[in-house]
Coordinates of C-alpha atoms in Angstrom, one line a residue:
M4 CA -64.6 -42.7 2.2
A5 CA -61.9 -40.1 3.1
V6 CA -58.5 -41.0 2.0
L7 CA -55.6 -39.3 3.7
K8 CA -52.0 -39.3 2.5
F9 CA -49.0 -38.7 4.7
E10 CA -45.4 -38.4 4.0
L11 CA -43.1 -40.0 6.5
P12 CA -39.6 -38.8 7.4
D13 CA -37.8 -41.4 5.2
G14 CA -39.6 -40.2 2.2
T15 CA -42.1 -42.8 1.9
T16 CA -46.0 -42.2 2.0
R17 CA -49.0 -44.0 3.7
E18 CA -52.5 -43.8 2.3
V19 CA -55.1 -44.2 4.9
S20 CA -58.8 -45.0 4.0
V21 CA -60.5 -43.5 6.9
T22 CA -63.1 -45.9 8.7
Q23 CA -63.7 -44.2 11.8
V24 CA -62.8 -40.8 13.5
L25 CA -62.9 -40.4 17.4
N26 CA -62.5 -37.0 19.1
A27 CA -61.2 -37.1 22.8
G28 CA -62.6 -34.4 24.9
Y29 CA -61.5 -33.2 28.3
A30 CA -58.3 -35.2 27.8
G31 CA -55.8 -33.2 29.9
R32 CA -53.5 -35.2 32.3
S33 CA -53.7 -32.2 34.8
Q34 CA -57.1 -31.9 36.3
D35 CA -56.0 -28.0 36.5
D36 CA -55.8 -27.9 32.7
V37 CA -59.1 -29.9 32.2
A38 CA -61.0 -27.5 34.9
A39 CA -59.7 -24.7 32.7
H40 CA -60.9 -26.0 29.5
V41 CA -64.2 -26.7 31.0
A42 CA -64.1 -23.2 32.2
E43 CA -63.3 -21.8 28.4
L44 CA -66.4 -23.7 27.0
A45 CA -68.5 -22.8 30.1
E46 CA -68.1 -19.3 29.2
L47 CA -69.5 -20.2 25.6
G48 CA -72.6 -21.8 27.2
V49 CA -71.2 -25.2 27.0
P50 CA -72.3 -27.6 30.0
A51 CA -69.7 -29.8 31.7
P52 CA -69.1 -33.3 30.5
S53 CA -70.6 -36.2 32.6
V54 CA -67.5 -38.4 31.8
I55 CA -63.8 -37.6 31.8
P56 CA -62.1 -37.9 29.4
A57 CA -64.6 -38.0 26.8
L58 CA -64.7 -39.8 23.5
Y59 CA -67.0 -38.7 20.5
P60 CA -67.5 -40.5 17.3
I61 CA -67.2 -38.1 14.2
S62 CA -68.4 -38.9 10.7
P63 CA -65.3 -40.4 8.8
Y64 CA -65.4 -37.8 5.8
L65 CA -64.8 -35.1 8.1
A66 CA -61.2 -36.1 8.4
Q67 CA -59.6 -33.8 6.0
Q68 CA -56.3 -32.4 4.6
T69 CA -57.5 -29.0 3.5
E70 CA -56.4 -25.4 3.2
T71 CA -59.8 -24.0 3.5
V72 CA -62.7 -24.6 6.0
A73 CA -66.0 -23.3 5.3
A74 CA -68.1 -21.8 8.1
Q75 CA -71.7 -21.1 8.2
H76 CA -71.2 -18.0 10.8
G77 CA -68.7 -16.4 12.7
R78 CA -68.4 -18.3 15.8
T79 CA -66.6 -21.5 14.7
S80 CA -63.0 -22.1 15.8
G81 CA -60.1 -24.6 15.8
E82 CA -58.2 -26.5 18.5
A83 CA -54.4 -27.4 18.4
E84 CA -54.2 -31.3 18.8
W85 CA -52.3 -34.3 18.0
A86 CA -53.7 -37.2 15.8
L87 CA -53.2 -41.0 16.1
V88 CA -53.7 -42.5 12.7
V89 CA -53.9 -46.4 12.1
A90 CA -52.6 -46.8 8.7
D91 CA -54.0 -49.5 6.3
D92 CA -51.3 -52.0 7.4
G93 CA -51.9 -51.5 10.9
E94 CA -48.7 -49.0 11.5
L95 CA -49.4 -46.3 14.2
L96 CA -48.7 -42.8 13.1
L97 CA -48.7 -39.4 14.9
T98 CA -49.4 -36.1 13.3
A99 CA -50.7 -32.7 13.9
A100 CA -54.5 -31.8 13.8
C101 CA -56.8 -29.0 14.4
D102 CA -60.5 -29.6 15.4
H103 CA -62.7 -27.2 14.0
T104 CA -65.8 -26.8 15.8
D105 CA -69.1 -24.8 15.8
R106 CA -69.4 -23.1 19.0
E107 CA -72.9 -22.1 18.5
L108 CA -73.9 -25.7 18.2
E109 CA -71.6 -26.7 20.8
V110 CA -74.0 -25.5 23.7
H111 CA -76.8 -27.8 22.2
G112 CA -74.4 -31.0 22.1
V113 CA -70.5 -31.5 22.0
A114 CA -70.8 -34.3 19.6
W115 CA -73.2 -32.2 17.2
S116 CA -70.8 -29.4 17.3
K117 CA -67.8 -31.8 16.3
N118 CA -69.7 -33.1 13.4
A119 CA -70.5 -29.6 12.1
G120 CA -66.8 -28.9 10.9
P121 CA -63.7 -30.7 9.7
D122 CA -60.8 -32.6 11.7
V123 CA -58.1 -30.9 9.6
L124 CA -54.9 -33.3 9.6
A125 CA -51.3 -32.3 8.3
R126 CA -49.7 -33.9 5.3
R127 CA -46.6 -35.3 7.0
A128 CA -46.6 -37.8 10.1
W129 CA -44.1 -39.7 12.3
R130 CA -44.2 -43.1 13.0
L131 CA -45.4 -43.5 16.8
A132 CA -42.8 -45.9 17.6
D133 CA -39.9 -43.5 16.6
V134 CA -41.1 -40.6 18.8
A135 CA -43.0 -42.6 21.8
P136 CA -39.7 -42.7 24.1
R137 CA -39.9 -38.7 24.2
V138 CA -43.6 -38.1 23.3
D139 CA -44.0 -35.9 26.3
E140 CA -41.5 -33.5 25.0
L141 CA -43.1 -32.9 21.7
T142 CA -44.8 -29.3 21.5
L143 CA -48.0 -28.4 20.3
R144 CA -48.6 -24.7 19.4
A145 CA -51.4 -23.0 17.5
W146 CA -51.7 -19.4 15.9
V147 CA -54.8 -17.4 14.8
T148 CA -54.8 -14.8 12.1
H149 CA -57.1 -11.9 12.2
G150 CA -56.6 -9.6 9.1
D151 CA -52.7 -9.6 8.6
R152 CA -51.7 -10.2 12.2
E153 CA -51.0 -13.7 13.7
T154 CA -51.1 -14.4 17.3
V155 CA -50.1 -17.2 19.3
I156 CA -53.2 -19.0 20.8
Q157 CA -52.0 -22.1 22.3
D158 CA -48.5 -23.1 23.3
G159 CA -47.5 -26.4 25.4
T160 CA -46.2 -29.9 25.2
L161 CA -47.8 -33.5 25.0
A162 CA -47.2 -33.8 28.3
E163 CA -50.4 -31.8 29.1
L164 CA -52.4 -34.5 27.3
L165 CA -53.3 -38.1 27.8
T166 CA -50.8 -39.9 26.0
P167 CA -51.3 -41.9 22.6
A168 CA -50.5 -45.0 24.3
Y169 CA -53.2 -44.4 26.7
W170 CA -55.8 -44.1 23.8
V171 CA -54.0 -47.0 22.0
D172 CA -54.9 -49.2 25.1
V173 CA -58.4 -47.7 25.3
L174 CA -59.1 -48.5 21.5
R175 CA -57.5 -52.0 21.9
A176 CA -59.8 -52.8 24.7
R177 CA -62.9 -51.7 22.8
E178 CA -61.5 -53.6 19.7
A179 CA -61.4 -50.5 17.9
L180 CA -57.7 -50.4 17.2
L181 CA -58.4 -50.8 13.4
P182 CA -56.9 -49.6 10.2
G183 CA -58.4 -46.6 9.0
T184 CA -59.0 -45.1 12.8
V185 CA -58.0 -41.6 13.3
L186 CA -58.2 -40.2 16.9
I187 CA -57.9 -36.6 17.6
S188 CA -56.3 -36.0 21.0
G189 CA -58.2 -33.2 22.4
T190 CA -56.5 -29.7 23.5
I191 CA -54.6 -27.7 25.5
P192 CA -55.9 -24.5 27.1
M193 CA -55.9 -21.3 25.0
S194 CA -54.3 -18.0 25.9
H195 CA -56.9 -15.9 27.6
G196 CA -57.6 -12.6 25.9
V197 CA -57.0 -14.0 22.4
D198 CA -60.0 -14.2 20.1
Q199 CA -60.5 -17.7 18.7
F200 CA -63.0 -16.9 16.0
A201 CA -60.2 -16.3 13.3
D202 CA -59.9 -15.8 9.8
A203 CA -57.1 -18.6 9.7
W204 CA -55.7 -21.1 11.9
R205 CA -52.1 -22.7 12.1
V206 CA -51.0 -25.7 14.1
E207 CA -47.5 -26.9 14.7
L208 CA -46.3 -30.2 16.2
G209 CA -42.7 -30.0 16.9
D210 CA -39.8 -32.5 18.2
P211 CA -37.2 -30.6 20.0
A212 CA -34.7 -33.6 19.7
T213 CA -34.6 -33.5 16.1
G214 CA -35.8 -30.1 15.2
E215 CA -38.4 -31.5 13.0
T216 CA -42.0 -30.0 12.9
I217 CA -45.2 -31.2 11.4
D218 CA -47.6 -28.3 10.6
L219 CA -50.9 -27.5 9.0
A220 CA -52.7 -24.2 8.0
Y221 CA -56.1 -23.2 6.8
A222 CA -58.2 -20.4 6.2
V223 CA -61.7 -20.0 7.3
R224 CA -64.1 -19.0 4.7
R225 CA -67.5 -17.6 5.4
L226 CA -70.4 -19.2 3.5
P227 CA -73.0 -17.1 1.8
E228 CA -76.1 -16.2 3.8
P229 CA -79.0 -19.1 3.3
I230 CA -81.5 -18.1 0.6
G231 CA -85.1 -19.1 1.8

């Protein structure tokens, strides 16, 4: 079982024993943004979903706080997201996340591709109750690194995505708002012309009202070629 540890703004920590991970997909509030994401994936050969928004169960061990992601080939990439985390005592936390996905496998099944890489989470979190009144103002950004050059690939706000409150209601209706739950939000559009198949990813969740940020960063390490 994966165990995540988060530092809160008051200096206290929360350990979360992960029991289920759910990845939302096609979760933009704007139908134009959803269509843009469908088009992005269509360029990679991924068929459009049958239901919007989608929700993909992920193996719990794939929720990780890591600085390195191992990849089997050169066509894997991340996505800037927020994560809703239900702590062991039931408290709802909000943090930054990056869903690292196998794009080669995605053309055969989105759920399969999501289970082929980790959901990387930051090591800091906010109490959802503390930021809920201004959640739409929170910023979400991602950068990719190729060699020694870092480039912005995603830049938006949480107003572009279905809200944490929306997903809390969905989980509660399914009797799935349980301690140890991690829900990843879905992503915002990527900048055109920026190569997503990068050497490293960095994601930042920001609160303009306080100037605080939560960030994560990891390098992508290619595995050796298989023998046999």
